[in-house]
mmCIF file of C-alpha atoms in Angstrom:
data_model
loop_
_atom_site.group_PDB
_atom_site.id
_atom_site.type_symbol
_atom_site.label_atom_id
_atom_site.label_comp_id
_atom_site.label_asym_id
_atom_site.label_seq_id
_atom_site.Cartn_x
_atom_site.Cartn_y
_atom_site.Cartn_z
ATOM 1 C CA SER A 1 -1.814 -6.378 8.317
ATOM 2 C CA GLN A 2 -4.229 -6.587 11.231
ATOM 3 C CA GLN A 3 -1.393 -6.400 13.756
ATOM 4 C CA ARG A 4 -0.146 -3.082 12.379
ATOM 5 C CA LEU A 5 -3.479 -1.260 12.238
ATOM 6 C CA ALA A 6 -4.653 0.656 15.295
ATOM 7 C CA ALA A 7 -7.842 2.039 13.724
ATOM 8 C CA VAL A 8 -9.569 3.176 10.575
ATOM 9 C CA VAL A 9 -10.818 6.780 10.718
ATOM 10 C CA ILE A 10 -13.472 7.725 8.178
ATOM 11 C CA GLU A 11 -14.738 11.041 6.855
ATOM 12 C CA MET A 12 -18.155 9.436 6.266
ATOM 13 C CA ALA A 13 -19.277 9.512 9.909
ATOM 14 C CA ASP A 14 -19.081 12.107 12.657
ATOM 15 C CA SER A 15 -17.105 11.680 15.849
ATOM 16 C CA GLN A 16 -19.989 9.997 17.696
ATOM 17 C CA GLY A 17 -19.925 7.081 15.261
ATOM 18 C CA GLN A 18 -17.669 4.119 16.017
ATOM 19 C CA THR A 19 -17.674 0.341 15.865
ATOM 20 C CA THR A 20 -15.630 -0.300 19.011
ATOM 21 C CA ARG A 21 -18.557 -1.953 20.839
ATOM 22 C CA LEU A 22 -19.406 -4.315 17.985
ATOM 23 C CA ASP A 23 -18.282 -7.908 17.603
ATOM 24 C CA SER A 24 -16.288 -8.859 14.520
ATOM 25 C CA ASP A 25 -19.300 -10.771 13.131
ATOM 26 C CA ALA A 26 -21.647 -7.764 13.355
ATOM 27 C CA SER A 27 -24.070 -7.353 10.459
ATOM 28 C CA GLU A 28 -23.664 -4.583 7.916
ATOM 29 C CA GLN A 29 -26.833 -2.984 9.283
ATOM 30 C CA ALA A 30 -25.415 -3.003 12.814
ATOM 31 C CA VAL A 31 -22.236 -1.342 11.549
ATOM 32 C CA GLN A 32 -24.237 1.307 9.683
ATOM 33 C CA ASP A 33 -26.310 1.949 12.807
ATOM 34 C CA ALA A 34 -23.178 2.274 14.961
ATOM 35 C CA LEU A 35 -21.746 4.826 12.543
ATOM 36 C CA ALA A 36 -25.093 6.629 12.043
ATOM 37 C CA TRP A 37 -24.485 6.083 8.345
ATOM 38 C CA SER A 38 -26.115 8.437 5.812
ATOM 39 C CA GLU A 39 -26.785 6.502 2.612
ATOM 40 C CA GLN A 40 -27.820 9.691 0.824
ATOM 41 C CA ALA A 41 -24.478 11.348 1.494
ATOM 42 C CA TRP A 42 -22.264 8.251 1.228
ATOM 43 C CA PRO A 43 -23.482 5.243 -0.796
ATOM 44 C CA TRP A 44 -22.694 2.206 1.346
ATOM 45 C CA GLN A 45 -21.722 0.072 -1.642
ATOM 46 C CA GLN A 46 -18.736 2.360 -2.246
ATOM 47 C CA TYR A 47 -17.412 2.374 1.322
ATOM 48 C CA GLY A 48 -18.962 -0.633 3.029
ATOM 49 C CA PRO A 49 -16.473 -3.282 1.826
ATOM 50 C CA ALA A 50 -13.457 -1.501 3.338
ATOM 51 C CA ILE A 51 -15.317 -0.751 6.564
ATOM 52 C CA MET A 52 -16.583 -4.301 6.940
ATOM 53 C CA GLN A 53 -13.110 -5.720 6.341
ATOM 54 C CA ALA A 54 -11.862 -3.654 9.268
ATOM 55 C CA VAL A 55 -14.744 -4.770 11.498
ATOM 56 C CA ARG A 56 -14.128 -8.436 10.621
ATOM 57 C CA ALA A 57 -10.457 -7.990 11.585
ATOM 58 C CA HIS A 58 -11.352 -6.480 15.011
ATOM 59 C CA ILE A 59 -10.010 -3.067 13.906
ATOM 60 C CA PRO A 60 -12.014 -0.105 15.263
ATOM 61 C CA VAL A 61 -13.689 2.109 12.680
ATOM 62 C CA VAL A 62 -14.106 5.647 14.031
ATOM 63 C CA GLY A 63 -15.958 8.626 12.604
ATOM 64 C CA GLY A 64 -13.742 11.646 12.024
ATOM 65 C CA ASN A 65 -16.189 14.279 10.827
ATOM 66 C CA LEU A 66 -18.121 17.107 12.461
ATOM 67 C CA ASP A 67 -21.805 16.733 13.289
ATOM 68 C CA ARG A 68 -24.347 19.185 11.882
ATOM 69 C CA ALA A 69 -24.263 21.544 14.850
ATOM 70 C CA GLU A 70 -20.464 21.660 14.745
ATOM 71 C CA LEU A 71 -20.506 22.275 10.996
ATOM 72 C CA ARG A 72 -22.801 25.267 11.478
ATOM 73 C CA ALA A 73 -20.698 26.628 14.335
ATOM 74 C CA SER A 74 -17.464 26.334 12.336
ATOM 75 C CA MET A 75 -18.889 28.597 9.618
ATOM 76 C CA GLN A 76 -18.734 31.466 12.135
ATOM 77 C CA ASP A 77 -15.386 30.566 13.727
ATOM 78 C CA THR A 78 -13.087 32.978 11.892
ATOM 79 C CA ALA A 79 -10.149 31.957 14.113
ATOM 80 C CA LEU A 80 -9.943 28.782 12.028
ATOM 81 C CA GLN A 81 -8.421 30.813 9.203
ATOM 82 C CA GLN A 82 -5.333 31.321 11.344
ATOM 83 C CA ALA A 83 -4.833 27.552 11.627
ATOM 84 C CA VAL A 84 -3.542 27.378 8.045
ATOM 85 C CA SER A 85 -1.099 29.384 5.936
ATOM 86 C CA ALA A 86 -2.261 32.136 3.576
ATOM 87 C CA ASP A 87 -1.590 29.848 0.610
ATOM 88 C CA VAL A 88 -3.656 27.018 2.054
ATOM 89 C CA TRP A 89 -6.488 29.428 2.900
ATOM 90 C CA ALA A 90 -6.451 30.763 -0.669
ATOM 91 C CA HIS A 91 -6.599 27.183 -1.933
ATOM 92 C CA HIS A 92 -9.669 26.460 0.210
ATOM 93 C CA LEU A 93 -11.468 29.568 -1.069
ATOM 94 C CA GLU A 94 -10.753 28.649 -4.689
ATOM 95 C CA ALA A 95 -11.726 25.012 -4.140
ATOM 96 C CA VAL A 96 -15.066 25.981 -2.599
ATOM 97 C CA ASP A 97 -15.766 28.351 -5.483
ATOM 98 C CA SER A 98 -14.821 25.926 -8.263
ATOM 99 C CA GLY A 99 -16.414 23.005 -6.449
ATOM 100 C CA HIS A 100 -19.723 24.852 -6.580
ATOM 101 C CA CYS A 101 -19.193 25.890 -10.208
ATOM 102 C CA GLY A 102 -18.924 29.593 -9.323
ATOM 103 C CA LEU A 103 -22.602 29.660 -8.358
ATOM 104 C CA ILE A 104 -22.489 30.566 -4.674
ATOM 105 C CA PRO A 105 -22.221 34.184 -3.438
ATOM 106 C CA THR A 106 -18.725 35.426 -2.648
ATOM 107 C CA SER A 107 -19.868 36.107 0.915
ATOM 108 C CA GLN A 108 -20.365 32.366 1.413
ATOM 109 C CA LEU A 109 -16.885 31.312 0.297
ATOM 110 C CA SER A 110 -15.149 32.119 3.567
ATOM 111 C CA PRO A 111 -17.710 30.380 5.840
ATOM 112 C CA MET A 112 -17.564 27.258 3.693
ATOM 113 C CA ALA A 113 -13.754 27.317 3.640
ATOM 114 C CA LEU A 114 -13.803 27.553 7.445
ATOM 115 C CA VAL A 115 -15.811 24.323 7.464
ATOM 116 C CA GLN A 116 -13.116 22.597 5.425
ATOM 117 C CA VAL A 117 -10.423 23.662 7.884
ATOM 118 C CA ALA A 118 -12.561 22.547 10.824
ATOM 119 C CA ARG A 119 -13.164 19.145 9.227
ATOM 120 C CA ASP A 120 -9.435 18.726 8.561
ATOM 121 C CA GLN A 121 -8.725 19.575 12.187
ATOM 122 C CA ARG A 122 -11.305 17.105 13.514
ATOM 123 C CA MET A 123 -9.972 14.275 11.360
ATOM 124 C CA ALA A 124 -6.431 15.060 12.518
ATOM 125 C CA GLN A 125 -7.540 15.082 16.164
ATOM 126 C CA THR A 126 -9.345 11.766 15.685
ATOM 127 C CA ILE A 127 -6.262 10.202 14.104
ATOM 128 C CA GLU A 128 -3.998 11.349 16.927
ATOM 129 C CA ARG A 129 -6.405 10.031 19.589
ATOM 130 C CA ALA A 130 -6.435 6.648 17.838
ATOM 131 C CA LEU A 131 -2.656 6.346 17.515
ATOM 132 C CA VAL A 132 -0.962 3.422 19.257
ATOM 133 C CA PRO A 133 2.860 3.157 19.484
ATOM 134 C CA GLY A 134 4.204 0.918 16.747
ATOM 135 C CA LYS A 135 0.936 0.925 14.810
ATOM 136 C CA VAL A 136 -0.639 3.021 12.079
ATOM 137 C CA VAL A 137 -4.019 4.658 11.611
ATOM 138 C CA VAL A 138 -5.665 4.656 8.182
ATOM 139 C CA LEU A 139 -7.844 7.606 7.163
ATOM 140 C CA LEU A 140 -10.444 7.063 4.442
ATOM 141 C CA THR A 141 -11.359 10.445 3.002
ATOM 142 C CA GLY A 142 -11.732 12.473 -0.151
ATOM 143 C CA SER A 143 -8.756 13.762 -2.096
ATOM 144 C CA ALA A 144 -8.982 17.340 -0.812
ATOM 145 C CA HIS A 145 -8.630 16.211 2.809
ATOM 146 C CA ALA A 146 -5.962 13.625 1.905
ATOM 147 C CA ASN A 147 -3.849 16.160 -0.012
ATOM 148 C CA LYS A 148 -0.674 16.587 2.063
ATOM 149 C CA GLN A 149 -0.201 20.190 0.927
ATOM 150 C CA VAL A 150 -3.584 21.523 2.041
ATOM 151 C CA GLY A 151 -5.542 18.899 4.003
ATOM 152 C CA VAL A 152 -5.511 16.911 7.218
ATOM 153 C CA ALA A 153 -1.708 16.619 7.236
ATOM 154 C CA GLN A 154 -1.490 20.362 7.955
ATOM 155 C CA HIS A 155 -2.867 19.659 11.439
ATOM 156 C CA LEU A 156 -0.915 16.498 12.309
ATOM 157 C CA SER A 157 2.351 16.203 14.205
ATOM 158 C CA SER A 158 2.787 12.564 13.150
ATOM 159 C CA PRO A 159 4.295 11.420 9.824
ATOM 160 C CA VAL A 160 1.765 10.915 7.025
ATOM 161 C CA THR A 161 1.708 8.777 3.894
ATOM 162 C CA ALA A 162 -0.994 9.909 1.483
ATOM 163 C CA ILE A 163 -2.287 7.625 -1.263
ATOM 164 C CA ALA A 164 -4.693 8.786 -3.967
ATOM 165 C CA PHE A 165 -6.925 6.620 -6.134
ATOM 166 C CA VAL A 166 -7.423 8.422 -9.436
ATOM 167 C CA ALA A 167 -9.979 7.415 -12.043
ATOM 168 C CA GLY A 168 -8.866 8.073 -15.601
ATOM 169 C CA LYS A 169 -6.386 10.756 -16.614
ATOM 170 C CA PRO A 170 -4.271 11.987 -13.680
ATOM 171 C CA ASP A 171 -4.256 15.650 -12.701
ATOM 172 C CA ALA A 172 -1.036 17.658 -12.706
ATOM 173 C CA GLY A 173 0.715 18.042 -9.366
ATOM 174 C CA LEU A 174 -0.483 14.799 -7.802
ATOM 175 C CA ASP A 175 3.109 13.764 -7.117
ATOM 176 C CA ARG A 176 3.489 16.748 -4.765
ATOM 177 C CA ALA A 177 0.175 16.216 -3.009
ATOM 178 C CA PHE A 178 0.429 12.439 -2.521
ATOM 179 C CA ASP A 179 3.142 9.877 -1.841
ATOM 180 C CA ALA A 180 1.581 7.341 -4.193
ATOM 181 C CA VAL A 181 -1.116 7.418 -6.860
ATOM 182 C CA TRP A 182 -3.063 4.320 -7.920
ATOM 183 C CA HIS A 183 -4.810 4.699 -11.268
ATOM 184 C CA THR A 184 -8.193 3.097 -11.855
ATOM 185 C CA PRO A 185 -10.399 2.954 -14.987
ATOM 186 C CA ALA A 186 -12.059 6.203 -15.999
ATOM 187 C CA LEU A 187 -15.604 6.849 -14.834
ATOM 188 C CA PRO A 188 -18.379 7.786 -17.282
ATOM 189 C CA ALA A 189 -18.235 11.484 -18.163
ATOM 190 C CA LYS A 190 -20.657 13.557 -16.110
ATOM 191 C CA ASP A 191 -21.214 17.315 -16.105
ATOM 192 C CA TYR A 192 -21.761 18.035 -12.426
ATOM 193 C CA CYS A 193 -21.860 21.784 -13.000
ATOM 194 C CA ALA A 194 -24.738 21.443 -15.471
ATOM 195 C CA GLU A 195 -26.704 19.505 -12.848
ATOM 196 C CA LEU A 196 -25.903 22.071 -10.165
ATOM 197 C CA LYS A 197 -26.889 24.987 -12.406
ATOM 198 C CA ALA A 198 -30.190 23.298 -13.182
ATOM 199 C CA ARG A 199 -30.837 22.831 -9.470
ATOM 200 C CA PHE A 200 -30.038 26.509 -8.769
ATOM 201 C CA LYS A 201 -32.494 27.610 -11.475
ATOM 202 C CA ARG A 202 -35.268 25.643 -9.803
#
Protein backbone atom coordinates (compact mmCIF):
# COMPACT_ATOMS: atom_id res chain seq x y z
CA SER A 1 0.00 0.00 0.00
CA GLN A 2 0.97 3.65 -0.34
CA GLN A 3 1.59 3.96 3.40
CA ARG A 4 4.16 1.16 3.39
CA LEU A 5 6.22 2.33 0.42
CA ALA A 6 9.10 4.73 1.02
CA ALA A 7 10.30 4.86 -2.60
CA VAL A 8 10.61 3.03 -5.88
CA VAL A 9 14.21 2.70 -7.12
CA ILE A 10 14.64 1.92 -10.81
CA GLU A 11 17.52 0.57 -12.86
CA MET A 12 16.21 2.52 -15.88
CA ALA A 13 17.52 5.92 -14.76
CA ASP A 14 20.79 7.11 -13.27
CA SER A 15 21.13 8.60 -9.81
CA GLN A 16 20.43 12.15 -11.01
CA GLY A 17 16.93 11.16 -12.10
CA GLN A 18 14.09 11.43 -9.57
CA THR A 19 10.48 12.50 -9.36
CA THR A 20 10.59 13.99 -5.86
CA ARG A 21 9.92 17.54 -7.11
CA LEU A 22 6.92 16.56 -9.22
CA ASP A 23 3.27 16.78 -8.22
CA SER A 24 1.21 13.60 -8.24
CA ASP A 25 -0.68 14.80 -11.34
CA ALA A 26 2.51 15.33 -13.39
CA SER A 27 2.29 14.32 -17.05
CA GLU A 28 4.09 11.26 -18.36
CA GLN A 29 6.39 13.57 -20.33
CA ALA A 30 7.28 15.51 -17.18
CA VAL A 31 8.10 12.24 -15.41
CA GLN A 32 10.27 11.09 -18.32
CA ASP A 33 12.06 14.44 -18.32
CA ALA A 34 12.66 14.25 -14.56
CA LEU A 35 14.18 10.79 -14.94
CA ALA A 36 16.11 11.70 -18.12
CA TRP A 37 14.40 8.69 -19.65
CA SER A 38 16.05 6.90 -22.61
CA GLU A 39 13.32 5.42 -24.80
CA GLN A 40 15.91 3.62 -26.91
CA ALA A 41 17.30 1.75 -23.92
CA TRP A 42 14.03 1.29 -22.00
CA PRO A 43 10.71 1.36 -23.89
CA TRP A 44 8.40 3.53 -21.80
CA GLN A 45 5.37 1.36 -22.50
CA GLN A 46 7.00 -1.48 -20.57
CA TYR A 47 7.95 0.52 -17.48
CA GLY A 48 5.80 3.65 -17.55
CA PRO A 49 2.64 2.17 -15.97
CA ALA A 50 4.44 1.10 -12.78
CA ILE A 51 6.34 4.38 -12.56
CA MET A 52 3.25 6.49 -13.10
CA GLN A 53 1.32 4.55 -10.47
CA ALA A 54 4.02 5.45 -7.96
CA VAL A 55 3.98 9.12 -8.99
CA ARG A 56 0.17 9.26 -8.68
CA ALA A 57 0.47 7.82 -5.15
CA HIS A 58 3.04 10.48 -4.09
CA ILE A 59 5.77 7.81 -3.88
CA PRO A 60 9.22 9.03 -5.00
CA VAL A 61 10.72 7.28 -8.01
CA VAL A 62 14.53 7.44 -7.88
CA GLY A 63 17.12 6.43 -10.44
CA GLY A 64 19.55 3.80 -9.19
CA ASN A 65 21.95 3.41 -12.09
CA LEU A 66 25.35 4.85 -12.99
CA ASP A 67 25.67 7.65 -15.53
CA ARG A 68 27.85 7.21 -18.61
CA ALA A 69 30.98 8.70 -17.06
CA GLU A 70 30.62 6.47 -14.00
CA LEU A 71 30.06 3.42 -16.19
CA ARG A 72 33.30 4.12 -18.05
CA ALA A 73 35.22 4.72 -14.82
CA SER A 74 33.96 1.48 -13.26
CA MET A 75 35.44 -0.53 -16.14
CA GLN A 76 38.90 0.41 -14.83
CA ASP A 77 38.15 0.06 -11.10
CA THR A 78 39.60 -3.39 -10.43
CA ALA A 79 38.97 -2.99 -6.68
CA LEU A 80 35.31 -3.71 -7.43
CA GLN A 81 36.20 -7.37 -7.93
CA GLN A 82 36.98 -7.59 -4.22
CA ALA A 83 33.44 -6.47 -3.35
CA VAL A 84 32.04 -9.88 -4.28
CA SER A 85 33.01 -13.50 -3.62
CA ALA A 86 35.03 -15.54 -6.12
CA ASP A 87 31.89 -17.47 -7.05
CA VAL A 88 29.89 -14.32 -7.71
CA TRP A 89 32.75 -12.85 -9.76
CA ALA A 90 32.92 -16.04 -11.85
CA HIS A 91 29.17 -15.80 -12.39
CA HIS A 92 29.49 -12.22 -13.66
CA LEU A 93 32.25 -13.19 -16.11
CA GLU A 94 30.20 -16.08 -17.48
CA ALA A 95 27.04 -13.97 -17.68
CA VAL A 96 28.81 -11.23 -19.64
CA ASP A 97 30.25 -13.81 -22.03
CA SER A 98 27.01 -15.71 -22.61
CA GLY A 99 24.98 -12.51 -22.67
CA HIS A 100 27.07 -11.36 -25.62
CA CYS A 101 26.88 -14.77 -27.30
CA GLY A 102 30.62 -15.40 -26.88
CA LEU A 103 31.40 -12.64 -29.37
CA ILE A 104 33.37 -10.15 -27.29
CA PRO A 105 37.13 -10.49 -26.66
CA THR A 106 38.15 -12.22 -23.44
CA SER A 107 40.01 -9.05 -22.43
CA GLN A 108 36.68 -7.22 -22.26
CA LEU A 109 34.94 -9.68 -19.94
CA SER A 110 36.50 -8.38 -16.74
CA PRO A 111 35.84 -4.66 -17.43
CA MET A 112 32.22 -5.41 -18.27
CA ALA A 113 31.82 -7.58 -15.16
CA LEU A 114 33.20 -4.70 -13.09
CA VAL A 115 30.39 -2.55 -14.47
CA GLN A 116 27.82 -5.08 -13.26
CA VAL A 117 29.27 -5.02 -9.74
CA ALA A 118 29.35 -1.21 -9.76
CA ARG A 119 25.72 -1.04 -10.88
CA ASP A 120 24.69 -3.49 -8.15
CA GLN A 121 26.52 -1.36 -5.60
CA ARG A 122 24.88 1.87 -6.78
CA MET A 123 21.40 0.37 -6.67
CA ALA A 124 22.08 -0.96 -3.16
CA GLN A 125 23.34 2.46 -2.03
CA THR A 126 20.27 4.14 -3.52
CA ILE A 127 17.95 1.70 -1.74
CA GLU A 128 19.63 2.25 1.61
CA ARG A 129 19.47 6.05 1.23
CA ALA A 130 15.75 5.79 0.50
CA LEU A 131 14.93 3.54 3.45
CA VAL A 132 12.50 4.86 6.06
CA PRO A 133 11.87 2.99 9.35
CA GLY A 134 8.77 0.85 9.10
CA LYS A 135 8.56 1.17 5.33
CA VAL A 136 9.90 -0.72 2.33
CA VAL A 137 11.69 0.28 -0.85
CA VAL A 138 10.84 -1.44 -4.13
CA LEU A 139 13.57 -1.94 -6.74
CA LEU A 140 12.53 -2.42 -10.36
CA THR A 141 15.39 -4.09 -12.20
CA GLY A 142 16.39 -6.95 -14.44
CA SER A 143 16.68 -10.50 -13.18
CA ALA A 144 20.48 -10.52 -12.93
CA HIS A 145 20.47 -7.57 -10.52
CA ALA A 146 17.44 -8.93 -8.62
CA ASN A 147 19.02 -12.38 -8.16
CA LYS A 148 19.68 -12.68 -4.42
CA GLN A 149 22.69 -14.95 -4.95
CA VAL A 150 24.68 -12.64 -7.22
CA GLY A 151 23.02 -9.21 -7.52
CA VAL A 152 22.12 -6.13 -5.53
CA ALA A 153 21.41 -8.14 -2.37
CA GLN A 154 25.14 -8.88 -2.08
CA HIS A 155 25.69 -5.22 -1.20
CA LEU A 156 22.74 -4.64 1.15
CA SER A 157 22.66 -4.90 4.92
CA SER A 158 18.85 -4.80 4.98
CA PRO A 159 16.59 -7.84 4.45
CA VAL A 160 15.55 -8.43 0.83
CA THR A 161 12.58 -10.14 -0.80
CA ALA A 162 13.23 -10.85 -4.47
CA ILE A 163 10.38 -11.52 -6.89
CA ALA A 164 10.94 -12.63 -10.49
CA PHE A 165 8.49 -12.38 -13.37
CA VAL A 166 9.24 -15.21 -15.78
CA ALA A 167 7.79 -15.48 -19.26
CA GLY A 168 7.21 -19.04 -20.40
CA LYS A 169 9.15 -22.04 -19.14
CA PRO A 170 10.96 -21.35 -15.85
CA ASP A 171 14.72 -21.76 -15.58
CA ALA A 172 16.25 -24.18 -13.09
CA GLY A 173 17.43 -22.71 -9.81
CA LEU A 174 14.97 -19.82 -9.66
CA ASP A 175 13.79 -20.96 -6.23
CA ARG A 176 17.28 -20.30 -4.84
CA ALA A 177 17.69 -16.94 -6.54
CA PHE A 178 14.24 -15.51 -5.75
CA ASP A 179 11.71 -15.69 -2.93
CA ALA A 180 8.78 -15.83 -5.33
CA VAL A 181 8.35 -16.41 -9.06
CA TRP A 182 5.32 -15.17 -11.01
CA HIS A 183 4.87 -16.90 -14.35
CA THR A 184 3.56 -14.97 -17.34
CA PRO A 185 2.73 -16.10 -20.91
CA ALA A 186 5.68 -16.98 -23.10
CA LEU A 187 7.06 -14.32 -25.42
CA PRO A 188 7.52 -14.96 -29.15
CA ALA A 189 10.73 -16.88 -29.83
CA LYS A 190 13.60 -14.61 -30.83
CA ASP A 191 17.22 -15.48 -31.59
CA TYR A 192 19.08 -12.57 -30.03
CA CYS A 193 22.46 -14.14 -30.74
CA ALA A 194 21.72 -14.34 -34.47
CA GLU A 195 20.91 -10.62 -34.46
CA LEU A 196 24.06 -9.81 -32.50
CA LYS A 197 26.25 -11.90 -34.80
CA ALA A 198 24.80 -10.13 -37.82
CA ARG A 199 25.56 -6.77 -36.23
CA PHE A 200 29.16 -7.83 -35.48
CA LYS A 201 29.66 -8.90 -39.11
CA ARG A 202 28.63 -5.45 -40.30
